[in-house]
Structure formats: structure tokens, C-alpha cells
Amino acid sequence: MPATGGLALGKVTVRFPWRHSFSIIGIISCAPAMLAGQAAIDPSVAPRAAALAREGERDVATDLLGHYLATAPDDGRAWFQLGRFYLLDARDWHGRGHEGEPSGLLYLDFAATAFDQSVRLAVDSGVVYRDMVEMGRALIYVEEHGWADARMRAPGSDAPPLPDFLLELGDNLLNSCPSGGVLLTGSDLEAVSVWYASSVARRRPDLLPLQPDLYAVDSVYRRSMAGALNADPSLPVRQALALVATRRPICMSPLADSGAVPSASWHAVRLVRVSGVTGTESAEPLTVTDLVRNERRGTIAWVREVEAIYHAAARHNTLLCAGILTSLGDRSLEACGR
């Protein structure tokens, strides 16, 4: 474990590894200003940092947030943006073939610290992104130890539970894939929902979740998951999945990239499209009970994004329009062309 230092932020002491070279150093260097009194929250800082990041200046944006948070540590939106940047840094580390410092795990430690602060300050999306950090840590564990070991012995998480309607989405995606299937996810929201339902809630151990975009660019992830697939890691993702389809079902989530899958005959099964050998379909019902409850009580964060995933599934399976989507009201009717 790296050496750490402590910094009191309000009522919370935050621990940071001393090896960090970006904004955490900025926070520590500005600690005397904090002792003299906290500055007022500036609501323009987080959007300004986000704009800098979109312009390709993520490092500049990270430093901006670090110096700002040293004097305004109760700005939850700024902490949230800082966590997002570190999460993106961790993903870039995967794309570079695990090269460069800090390591992906260290970036994830920084992200966890930032998101923990955003959760403390009641930022709506903080909980979901905090679980994305845990998914990132679990991913690195899979890369180091293999899927089978990770499924049985991966270390636990101290992150807050994923919201119930996202666990419900993960269950629905898992229960749409036939037995023994490989479930390909597309968006971050699909991936974290499936990861949580599979690895934290321990549902559907017969399935293998796979991120095809990461398989395509990260040789370490590809080598580990190719072992779980019994595939040649030298093959690109489409060729590897074409061979795997001769042995087990391949399931595409609603937002999975069709460019990553082999040219084959696909048919809709509940929320997913399936190719490959036939597997037994799950008898577990699909539900949107938690989603509807959150929508009715005014929960905003992620509800629309989750609905969009169900609507995307309905474009491939119109039976959903007369099934679970009827519970989602007029927007689902519009998505179904009614």
C-alpha cells in the first residue's frame, strides 16, 4: 500500500497517497488557506472544469478543481467532477496497456475519495459513480487473477449499494440471457448494473459478462477474459466471439456495439439479442417495479437513462411494448411507435 497523508475537510479527514502528482498535491499545498477559513462555493467551477476536459485539457481541469477544493471543500459538484476525471484517467491507463504512472488502481483510489465526498454532500450521481469505481477495481482483479477466481474470491466493497432500480436493470439483463451465455454490455450504466447484479449480488453465476470495447483495446483484459472464454487471445473480438458462439450463447445488451460482434443470425430474447448455440431461457420474470417507484417519487438521477435502455431493447423486441414497458407510461408508448 502506498504511504498516505491526511487532510481535514470539514468534519471528514480524507486520506491521499503522497505519490499523486495532480490535484491532490494542490489541495495539500493550499491547506494553510483552509485553516484561515473556507471560501464560498463557486457554482461555475465544476462546469468550467468539465468544459476544459471536453477541450482536451483534463489535467488543467484536474488542477483547477484541486486548488479550488482546497478552499471550498463543501462543493459536492466539484468533488464529483474530480472523481469523474480520475475515473477517466484509470480507463485511459487500460487503453495504454497498463503503462504509465500513477497506476490504474491508484487513479481509482483518488476517484473513490472524490466520489465519497460527493456522496457525503448529497450529489445525486455520486453513488452510481462510486460503484463504477468498485467495478474498475474488480476489473483489475479479474485481469490479475482471472474471472473464475474473481467470481469466487474477489475482495468486498465498502461502496454504497447501487440504487434498487439499477440492480433491477442488472437482474433483468442477466435474466434475459440464456444459460451459459456470454453477456456483452455497451454503456457504463449497463456494465455497472450487470457487474453489481452478477458480482456483488451474486446472481446468475452461469453467465460471463464481457465488455467488448475493453476486450478490443486492452491486451491484459483480453488475455484474462480469453481464458474464461476458452478463446485464443491473439484473435480480435469479433473472431473470438464467432468461435465462442459455437459453444455457448452470445447475448447483446440493448446498447452493445453491433460492430464488435460476428455477422450472424440474431434473435430477440427479452431485453437482449442472442446468437450462437441454444441455451435454456430463465424463468425469472422481468420487472420494472423499482424503476416505476423511483419515477413516481421524483427520483431524477439515472431514471431516464434506464428507461432509454428498455426503450432500446423494444426496438429489437416489440413484445416488450405489450409487456413490462406498459408500466412506464406515455414515453414508452412513444418509443414503441404508438
mmCIF file of C-alpha atoms in Angstrom:
data_model
loop_
_atom_site.group_PDB
_atom_site.id
_atom_site.type_symbol
_atom_site.label_atom_id
_atom_site.label_comp_id
_atom_site.label_asym_id
_atom_site.label_seq_id
_atom_site.Cartn_x
_atom_site.Cartn_y
_atom_site.Cartn_z
ATOM 1 C CA MET A 1 0.000 0.000 0.000
ATOM 2 C CA PRO A 2 1.344 3.496 -0.763
ATOM 3 C CA ALA A 3 2.112 5.877 2.048
ATOM 4 C CA THR A 4 -0.727 8.268 2.758
ATOM 5 C CA GLY A 5 -1.246 11.696 4.235
ATOM 6 C CA GLY A 6 -4.320 13.155 5.857
ATOM 7 C CA LEU A 7 -6.218 16.378 5.282
ATOM 8 C CA ALA A 8 -9.234 17.518 7.277
ATOM 9 C CA LEU A 9 -12.111 18.611 5.065
ATOM 10 C CA GLY A 10 -14.930 19.961 7.171
ATOM 11 C CA LYS A 11 -15.858 17.123 9.525
ATOM 12 C CA VAL A 12 -14.142 14.459 7.411
ATOM 13 C CA THR A 13 -10.481 13.508 7.227
ATOM 14 C CA VAL A 14 -9.554 12.463 3.694
ATOM 15 C CA ARG A 15 -6.530 10.240 3.067
ATOM 16 C CA PHE A 16 -4.482 10.705 -0.091
ATOM 17 C CA PRO A 17 -1.467 8.739 -1.363
ATOM 18 C CA TRP A 18 1.569 11.061 -1.380
ATOM 19 C CA ARG A 19 2.663 9.796 -4.802
ATOM 20 C CA HIS A 20 -0.144 11.653 -6.574
ATOM 21 C CA SER A 21 1.115 14.323 -8.975
ATOM 22 C CA PHE A 22 -2.008 16.325 -9.852
ATOM 23 C CA SER A 23 -4.796 17.983 -7.889
ATOM 24 C CA ILE A 24 -4.428 16.201 -4.552
ATOM 25 C CA ILE A 25 -0.997 17.813 -4.223
ATOM 26 C CA GLY A 26 -2.733 21.094 -4.995
ATOM 27 C CA ILE A 27 -5.203 20.522 -2.159
ATOM 28 C CA ILE A 28 -2.427 19.720 0.302
ATOM 29 C CA SER A 29 -0.344 22.730 -0.776
ATOM 30 C CA CYS A 30 -3.319 25.010 -0.160
ATOM 31 C CA ALA A 31 -4.106 23.616 3.301
ATOM 32 C CA PRO A 32 -2.986 26.823 5.121
ATOM 33 C CA ALA A 33 -5.692 28.747 3.301
ATOM 34 C CA MET A 34 -8.258 26.265 4.609
ATOM 35 C CA LEU A 35 -7.128 26.917 8.169
ATOM 36 C CA ALA A 36 -7.858 30.596 7.661
ATOM 37 C CA GLY A 37 -11.461 29.823 6.682
ATOM 38 C CA GLN A 38 -13.349 28.196 3.861
ATOM 39 C CA ALA A 39 -14.154 30.137 0.732
ATOM 40 C CA ALA A 40 -17.678 30.406 -0.606
ATOM 41 C CA ILE A 41 -18.793 27.776 -3.102
ATOM 42 C CA ASP A 42 -18.484 28.963 -6.692
ATOM 43 C CA PRO A 43 -21.065 27.062 -8.789
ATOM 44 C CA SER A 44 -19.219 27.943 -12.003
ATOM 45 C CA VAL A 45 -16.061 25.965 -11.171
ATOM 46 C CA ALA A 46 -17.350 22.431 -11.847
ATOM 47 C CA PRO A 47 -18.909 23.365 -15.246
ATOM 48 C CA ARG A 48 -15.748 25.257 -16.180
ATOM 49 C CA ALA A 49 -13.620 22.215 -15.362
ATOM 50 C CA ALA A 50 -15.950 19.994 -17.403
ATOM 51 C CA ALA A 51 -15.622 22.362 -20.373
ATOM 52 C CA LEU A 52 -11.820 22.283 -20.110
ATOM 53 C CA ALA A 53 -11.892 18.486 -20.089
ATOM 54 C CA ARG A 54 -14.069 18.416 -23.226
ATOM 55 C CA GLU A 55 -11.470 20.616 -24.915
ATOM 56 C CA GLY A 56 -8.753 18.068 -24.153
ATOM 57 C CA GLU A 57 -7.373 19.848 -21.074
ATOM 58 C CA ARG A 58 -8.275 17.296 -18.417
ATOM 59 C CA ASP A 59 -5.014 17.760 -16.498
ATOM 60 C CA VAL A 60 -5.600 21.510 -16.339
ATOM 61 C CA ALA A 61 -9.177 20.898 -15.219
ATOM 62 C CA THR A 62 -7.995 18.472 -12.526
ATOM 63 C CA ASP A 63 -5.517 21.019 -11.158
ATOM 64 C CA LEU A 64 -8.194 23.712 -11.221
ATOM 65 C CA LEU A 65 -10.511 21.559 -9.114
ATOM 66 C CA GLY A 66 -7.725 20.593 -6.732
ATOM 67 C CA HIS A 67 -6.786 24.156 -5.921
ATOM 68 C CA TYR A 68 -10.416 25.213 -5.664
ATOM 69 C CA LEU A 69 -11.426 22.354 -3.349
ATOM 70 C CA ALA A 70 -8.568 23.237 -1.009
ATOM 71 C CA THR A 71 -10.532 26.360 -0.068
ATOM 72 C CA ALA A 72 -14.112 25.238 -0.839
ATOM 73 C CA PRO A 73 -14.230 21.578 0.274
ATOM 74 C CA ASP A 74 -18.023 21.506 0.574
ATOM 75 C CA ASP A 75 -18.683 21.827 -3.161
ATOM 76 C CA GLY A 76 -20.114 18.391 -3.980
ATOM 77 C CA ARG A 77 -20.306 19.052 -7.720
ATOM 78 C CA ALA A 78 -16.612 19.888 -7.847
ATOM 79 C CA TRP A 79 -15.754 16.685 -5.980
ATOM 80 C CA PHE A 80 -17.940 14.772 -8.413
ATOM 81 C CA GLN A 81 -16.155 16.243 -11.446
ATOM 82 C CA LEU A 82 -12.790 15.466 -9.873
ATOM 83 C CA GLY A 83 -13.844 11.859 -9.362
ATOM 84 C CA ARG A 84 -15.003 11.615 -12.993
ATOM 85 C CA PHE A 85 -11.632 12.819 -14.227
ATOM 86 C CA TYR A 86 -9.764 10.238 -12.167
ATOM 87 C CA LEU A 87 -12.117 7.520 -13.372
ATOM 88 C CA LEU A 88 -11.382 8.562 -16.950
ATOM 89 C CA ASP A 89 -7.649 8.548 -16.156
ATOM 90 C CA ALA A 90 -7.974 4.954 -14.924
ATOM 91 C CA ARG A 91 -9.723 3.958 -18.158
ATOM 92 C CA ASP A 92 -7.037 5.660 -20.225
ATOM 93 C CA TRP A 93 -4.454 3.626 -18.310
ATOM 94 C CA HIS A 94 -6.187 0.464 -19.550
ATOM 95 C CA GLY A 95 -6.119 1.809 -23.087
ATOM 96 C CA ARG A 96 -2.351 2.461 -22.810
ATOM 97 C CA GLY A 97 -1.738 -1.182 -21.993
ATOM 98 C CA HIS A 98 -1.376 -0.542 -18.239
ATOM 99 C CA GLU A 99 1.633 1.692 -18.810
ATOM 100 C CA GLY A 100 2.480 4.916 -17.029
ATOM 101 C CA GLU A 101 2.142 6.296 -13.528
ATOM 102 C CA PRO A 102 0.060 6.572 -11.466
ATOM 103 C CA SER A 103 -1.340 3.084 -11.896
ATOM 104 C CA GLY A 104 -4.977 2.386 -12.649
ATOM 105 C CA LEU A 105 -5.595 1.281 -9.061
ATOM 106 C CA LEU A 106 -4.136 4.498 -7.703
ATOM 107 C CA TYR A 107 -6.311 6.576 -10.015
ATOM 108 C CA LEU A 108 -9.293 4.582 -8.750
ATOM 109 C CA ASP A 109 -8.278 5.315 -5.150
ATOM 110 C CA PHE A 110 -8.310 9.032 -5.967
ATOM 111 C CA ALA A 111 -11.668 8.671 -7.701
ATOM 112 C CA ALA A 112 -13.135 6.820 -4.708
ATOM 113 C CA THR A 113 -12.017 9.574 -2.338
ATOM 114 C CA ALA A 114 -13.577 12.261 -4.522
ATOM 115 C CA PHE A 115 -16.844 10.382 -5.038
ATOM 116 C CA ASP A 116 -17.069 9.619 -1.315
ATOM 117 C CA GLN A 117 -17.015 13.360 -0.720
ATOM 118 C CA SER A 118 -19.675 13.913 -3.388
ATOM 119 C CA VAL A 119 -21.877 11.272 -1.733
ATOM 120 C CA ARG A 120 -21.380 12.945 1.649
ATOM 121 C CA LEU A 121 -22.524 16.198 0.058
ATOM 122 C CA ALA A 122 -25.614 14.529 -1.492
ATOM 123 C CA VAL A 123 -24.696 14.738 -5.172
ATOM 124 C CA ASP A 124 -27.301 12.602 -6.969
ATOM 125 C CA SER A 125 -24.961 10.641 -9.235
ATOM 126 C CA GLY A 126 -22.189 10.164 -6.690
ATOM 127 C CA VAL A 127 -23.389 6.737 -5.534
ATOM 128 C CA VAL A 128 -23.550 5.292 -9.061
ATOM 129 C CA TYR A 129 -20.103 6.581 -9.980
ATOM 130 C CA ARG A 130 -18.716 5.336 -6.670
ATOM 131 C CA ASP A 131 -19.890 1.865 -7.687
ATOM 132 C CA MET A 132 -18.271 2.354 -11.094
ATOM 133 C CA VAL A 133 -15.003 2.796 -9.212
ATOM 134 C CA GLU A 134 -15.582 -0.545 -7.477
ATOM 135 C CA MET A 135 -16.334 -2.117 -10.843
ATOM 136 C CA GLY A 136 -12.998 -0.736 -12.039
ATOM 137 C CA ARG A 137 -11.203 -2.281 -9.084
ATOM 138 C CA ALA A 138 -12.944 -5.600 -9.703
ATOM 139 C CA LEU A 139 -11.909 -5.395 -13.350
ATOM 140 C CA ILE A 140 -8.251 -5.097 -12.393
ATOM 141 C CA TYR A 141 -8.676 -8.052 -10.029
ATOM 142 C CA VAL A 142 -10.073 -10.073 -12.940
ATOM 143 C CA GLU A 143 -7.081 -9.066 -15.060
ATOM 144 C CA GLU A 144 -4.644 -10.165 -12.369
ATOM 145 C CA HIS A 145 -6.356 -13.347 -11.136
ATOM 146 C CA GLY A 146 -8.789 -14.445 -13.850
ATOM 147 C CA TRP A 147 -12.575 -14.480 -13.996
ATOM 148 C CA ALA A 148 -13.099 -17.740 -12.083
ATOM 149 C CA ASP A 149 -11.020 -16.599 -9.114
ATOM 150 C CA ALA A 150 -12.631 -13.159 -9.149
ATOM 151 C CA ARG A 151 -16.111 -14.679 -9.205
ATOM 152 C CA MET A 152 -15.325 -16.717 -6.088
ATOM 153 C CA ARG A 153 -12.842 -14.653 -4.087
ATOM 154 C CA ALA A 154 -12.832 -11.043 -5.237
ATOM 155 C CA PRO A 155 -12.426 -8.632 -2.281
ATOM 156 C CA GLY A 156 -15.565 -6.979 -0.957
ATOM 157 C CA SER A 157 -16.551 -3.368 -1.492
ATOM 158 C CA ASP A 158 -17.287 -0.616 1.010
ATOM 159 C CA ALA A 159 -19.120 1.454 -1.594
ATOM 160 C CA PRO A 160 -22.771 2.359 -1.011
ATOM 161 C CA PRO A 161 -25.305 -0.047 -2.544
ATOM 162 C CA LEU A 162 -26.313 0.562 -6.127
ATOM 163 C CA PRO A 163 -29.814 2.099 -6.332
ATOM 164 C CA ASP A 164 -32.531 -0.548 -6.401
ATOM 165 C CA PHE A 165 -33.773 0.242 -9.900
ATOM 166 C CA LEU A 166 -30.251 -0.211 -11.284
ATOM 167 C CA LEU A 167 -29.884 -3.570 -9.565
ATOM 168 C CA GLU A 168 -33.275 -4.382 -11.079
ATOM 169 C CA LEU A 169 -31.908 -3.469 -14.513
ATOM 170 C CA GLY A 170 -28.884 -5.702 -13.927
ATOM 171 C CA ASP A 171 -31.134 -8.579 -12.913
ATOM 172 C CA ASN A 172 -33.312 -8.054 -15.989
ATOM 173 C CA LEU A 173 -30.310 -8.096 -18.319
ATOM 174 C CA LEU A 174 -28.877 -11.212 -16.682
ATOM 175 C CA ASN A 175 -32.249 -12.958 -16.771
ATOM 176 C CA SER A 176 -32.634 -12.153 -20.467
ATOM 177 C CA CYS A 177 -29.523 -14.143 -21.393
ATOM 178 C CA PRO A 178 -29.933 -17.948 -21.775
ATOM 179 C CA SER A 179 -27.979 -20.326 -19.577
ATOM 180 C CA GLY A 180 -24.231 -20.445 -20.077
ATOM 181 C CA GLY A 181 -24.273 -17.247 -22.118
ATOM 182 C CA VAL A 182 -21.709 -14.508 -22.630
ATOM 183 C CA LEU A 183 -23.397 -11.162 -21.949
ATOM 184 C CA LEU A 184 -21.915 -8.235 -23.876
ATOM 185 C CA THR A 185 -22.596 -4.816 -22.349
ATOM 186 C CA GLY A 186 -22.447 -1.440 -24.040
ATOM 187 C CA SER A 187 -22.895 1.652 -21.862
ATOM 188 C CA ASP A 188 -21.328 2.301 -18.465
ATOM 189 C CA LEU A 189 -24.777 2.049 -16.912
ATOM 190 C CA GLU A 190 -25.386 -1.391 -18.397
ATOM 191 C CA ALA A 191 -21.924 -2.515 -17.354
ATOM 192 C CA VAL A 192 -22.181 -1.374 -13.722
ATOM 193 C CA SER A 193 -25.716 -2.775 -13.374
ATOM 194 C CA VAL A 194 -24.661 -6.172 -14.710
ATOM 195 C CA TRP A 195 -21.446 -6.169 -12.681
ATOM 196 C CA TYR A 196 -23.298 -5.369 -9.456
ATOM 197 C CA ALA A 197 -26.027 -7.963 -10.013
ATOM 198 C CA SER A 198 -23.504 -10.602 -11.025
ATOM 199 C CA SER A 199 -20.534 -9.982 -8.741
ATOM 200 C CA VAL A 200 -21.961 -8.207 -5.688
ATOM 201 C CA ALA A 201 -25.487 -9.661 -5.530
ATOM 202 C CA ARG A 202 -24.120 -12.996 -6.846
ATOM 203 C CA ARG A 203 -26.827 -13.582 -9.435
ATOM 204 C CA ARG A 204 -26.528 -15.901 -12.469
ATOM 205 C CA PRO A 205 -23.096 -17.468 -11.904
ATOM 206 C CA ASP A 206 -23.522 -19.384 -15.186
ATOM 207 C CA LEU A 207 -23.118 -16.203 -17.232
ATOM 208 C CA LEU A 208 -19.936 -14.410 -18.260
ATOM 209 C CA PRO A 209 -20.265 -10.598 -18.516
ATOM 210 C CA LEU A 210 -17.919 -9.118 -21.119
ATOM 211 C CA GLN A 211 -17.023 -5.559 -22.145
ATOM 212 C CA PRO A 212 -16.228 -5.902 -25.870
ATOM 213 C CA ASP A 213 -14.816 -2.379 -26.196
ATOM 214 C CA LEU A 214 -12.238 -3.114 -23.500
ATOM 215 C CA TYR A 215 -11.520 -6.551 -24.976
ATOM 216 C CA ALA A 216 -10.617 -4.797 -28.229
ATOM 217 C CA VAL A 217 -8.087 -2.330 -26.751
ATOM 218 C CA ASP A 218 -6.678 -3.828 -23.533
ATOM 219 C CA SER A 219 -4.417 -6.823 -24.088
ATOM 220 C CA VAL A 220 -4.337 -7.642 -20.356
ATOM 221 C CA TYR A 221 -8.139 -7.785 -20.116
ATOM 222 C CA ARG A 222 -8.297 -9.701 -23.398
ATOM 223 C CA ARG A 223 -5.819 -12.318 -22.200
ATOM 224 C CA SER A 224 -7.714 -12.840 -18.937
ATOM 225 C CA MET A 225 -11.168 -12.999 -20.492
ATOM 226 C CA ALA A 226 -9.971 -15.133 -23.394
ATOM 227 C CA GLY A 227 -9.033 -17.694 -20.762
ATOM 228 C CA ALA A 228 -12.581 -17.618 -19.401
ATOM 229 C CA LEU A 229 -13.951 -17.894 -22.944
ATOM 230 C CA ASN A 230 -11.515 -20.663 -23.892
ATOM 231 C CA ALA A 231 -10.513 -18.481 -26.845
ATOM 232 C CA ASP A 232 -7.251 -17.514 -28.496
ATOM 233 C CA PRO A 233 -6.227 -14.091 -27.065
ATOM 234 C CA SER A 234 -4.482 -13.200 -30.312
ATOM 235 C CA LEU A 235 -7.832 -13.084 -32.126
ATOM 236 C CA PRO A 236 -9.765 -9.805 -32.407
ATOM 237 C CA VAL A 237 -13.026 -9.642 -30.517
ATOM 238 C CA ARG A 238 -15.310 -10.446 -33.470
ATOM 239 C CA GLN A 239 -13.389 -13.562 -34.478
ATOM 240 C CA ALA A 240 -13.080 -14.724 -30.876
ATOM 241 C CA LEU A 241 -16.830 -14.371 -30.293
ATOM 242 C CA ALA A 242 -17.614 -16.154 -33.561
ATOM 243 C CA LEU A 243 -15.755 -19.206 -32.276
ATOM 244 C CA VAL A 244 -17.243 -18.930 -28.787
ATOM 245 C CA ALA A 245 -20.728 -18.866 -30.363
ATOM 246 C CA THR A 246 -20.213 -22.451 -31.499
ATOM 247 C CA ARG A 247 -20.116 -23.481 -27.826
ATOM 248 C CA ARG A 248 -22.336 -21.081 -25.911
ATOM 249 C CA PRO A 249 -24.948 -18.338 -26.442
ATOM 250 C CA ILE A 250 -23.757 -14.796 -27.129
ATOM 251 C CA CYS A 251 -26.096 -12.103 -25.764
ATOM 252 C CA MET A 252 -26.003 -8.439 -26.787
ATOM 253 C CA SER A 253 -27.384 -5.898 -24.316
ATOM 254 C CA PRO A 254 -29.593 -3.151 -25.799
ATOM 255 C CA LEU A 255 -26.700 -0.674 -26.093
ATOM 256 C CA ALA A 256 -23.914 -3.119 -27.019
ATOM 257 C CA ASP A 257 -21.918 -2.216 -30.118
ATOM 258 C CA SER A 258 -23.021 -4.403 -33.019
ATOM 259 C CA GLY A 259 -19.677 -3.715 -34.688
ATOM 260 C CA ALA A 260 -17.960 -5.838 -32.042
ATOM 261 C CA VAL A 261 -19.979 -8.987 -32.721
ATOM 262 C CA PRO A 262 -19.724 -11.503 -35.562
ATOM 263 C CA SER A 263 -22.029 -11.392 -38.553
ATOM 264 C CA ALA A 264 -24.617 -13.981 -37.598
ATOM 265 C CA SER A 265 -28.294 -14.578 -37.146
ATOM 266 C CA TRP A 266 -29.554 -12.740 -34.065
ATOM 267 C CA HIS A 267 -32.950 -13.107 -32.417
ATOM 268 C CA ALA A 268 -34.542 -11.182 -29.575
ATOM 269 C CA VAL A 269 -34.895 -12.768 -26.155
ATOM 270 C CA ARG A 270 -36.441 -10.367 -23.680
ATOM 271 C CA LEU A 271 -34.028 -7.395 -23.400
ATOM 272 C CA VAL A 272 -31.136 -8.878 -25.385
ATOM 273 C CA ARG A 273 -30.335 -10.257 -28.816
ATOM 274 C CA VAL A 274 -28.929 -13.757 -28.895
ATOM 275 C CA SER A 275 -26.789 -15.749 -31.302
ATOM 276 C CA GLY A 276 -24.803 -18.959 -31.019
ATOM 277 C CA VAL A 277 -25.837 -22.256 -29.514
ATOM 278 C CA THR A 278 -29.178 -22.592 -27.778
ATOM 279 C CA GLY A 279 -29.364 -22.219 -24.008
ATOM 280 C CA THR A 280 -32.203 -22.578 -21.537
ATOM 281 C CA GLU A 281 -34.075 -19.326 -21.009
ATOM 282 C CA SER A 282 -34.509 -18.057 -17.456
ATOM 283 C CA ALA A 283 -37.880 -18.490 -15.783
ATOM 284 C CA GLU A 284 -37.336 -15.396 -13.626
ATOM 285 C CA PRO A 285 -39.781 -12.617 -14.558
ATOM 286 C CA LEU A 286 -38.597 -9.212 -15.738
ATOM 287 C CA THR A 287 -39.768 -6.341 -13.544
ATOM 288 C CA VAL A 288 -39.648 -2.543 -13.557
ATOM 289 C CA THR A 289 -41.249 -2.162 -10.127
ATOM 290 C CA ASP A 290 -38.306 -0.315 -8.596
ATOM 291 C CA LEU A 291 -37.931 1.933 -11.637
ATOM 292 C CA VAL A 292 -41.606 2.933 -11.561
ATOM 293 C CA ARG A 293 -41.465 3.572 -7.803
ATOM 294 C CA ASN A 294 -38.444 5.857 -8.166
ATOM 295 C CA GLU A 295 -40.057 7.708 -11.046
ATOM 296 C CA ARG A 296 -43.238 8.311 -9.035
ATOM 297 C CA ARG A 297 -41.392 9.619 -6.013
ATOM 298 C CA GLY A 298 -39.424 12.058 -8.159
ATOM 299 C CA THR A 299 -36.022 10.378 -8.327
ATOM 300 C CA ILE A 300 -34.337 12.076 -11.276
ATOM 301 C CA ALA A 301 -30.774 10.785 -11.494
ATOM 302 C CA TRP A 302 -30.469 7.882 -13.929
ATOM 303 C CA VAL A 303 -34.192 7.110 -14.237
ATOM 304 C CA ARG A 304 -34.406 8.492 -17.780
ATOM 305 C CA GLU A 305 -31.177 6.747 -18.774
ATOM 306 C CA VAL A 306 -32.510 3.414 -17.518
ATOM 307 C CA GLU A 307 -35.784 3.938 -19.357
ATOM 308 C CA ALA A 308 -33.769 4.602 -22.523
ATOM 309 C CA ILE A 309 -32.132 1.177 -22.188
ATOM 310 C CA TYR A 310 -35.529 -0.510 -22.007
ATOM 311 C CA HIS A 311 -36.708 1.527 -24.996
ATOM 312 C CA ALA A 312 -33.617 0.485 -26.963
ATOM 313 C CA ALA A 313 -34.457 -3.141 -26.185
ATOM 314 C CA ALA A 314 -38.004 -2.612 -27.500
ATOM 315 C CA ARG A 315 -36.634 -1.575 -30.891
ATOM 316 C CA HIS A 316 -35.464 -5.161 -31.300
ATOM 317 C CA ASN A 317 -38.267 -6.867 -29.391
ATOM 318 C CA THR A 318 -41.721 -5.333 -29.853
ATOM 319 C CA LEU A 319 -43.187 -7.875 -27.417
ATOM 320 C CA LEU A 320 -41.800 -5.669 -24.660
ATOM 321 C CA CYS A 321 -44.223 -2.940 -25.740
ATOM 322 C CA ALA A 322 -47.161 -5.080 -24.622
ATOM 323 C CA GLY A 323 -45.239 -6.342 -21.595
ATOM 324 C CA ILE A 324 -43.122 -4.561 -18.993
ATOM 325 C CA LEU A 325 -42.973 -1.269 -20.919
ATOM 326 C CA THR A 326 -46.675 -0.667 -20.382
ATOM 327 C CA SER A 327 -45.790 0.145 -16.771
ATOM 328 C CA LEU A 328 -43.564 3.037 -17.843
ATOM 329 C CA GLY A 329 -46.307 5.257 -19.221
ATOM 330 C CA ASP A 330 -46.603 7.530 -22.243
ATOM 331 C CA ARG A 331 -42.886 7.800 -23.037
ATOM 332 C CA SER A 332 -42.729 4.060 -23.579
ATOM 333 C CA LEU A 333 -45.741 4.230 -25.865
ATOM 334 C CA GLU A 334 -43.897 6.838 -27.914
ATOM 335 C CA ALA A 335 -40.776 4.642 -28.012
ATOM 336 C CA CYS A 336 -42.923 1.790 -29.266
ATOM 337 C CA GLY A 337 -44.348 3.955 -32.073
ATOM 338 C CA ARG A 338 -47.805 4.338 -30.597
#
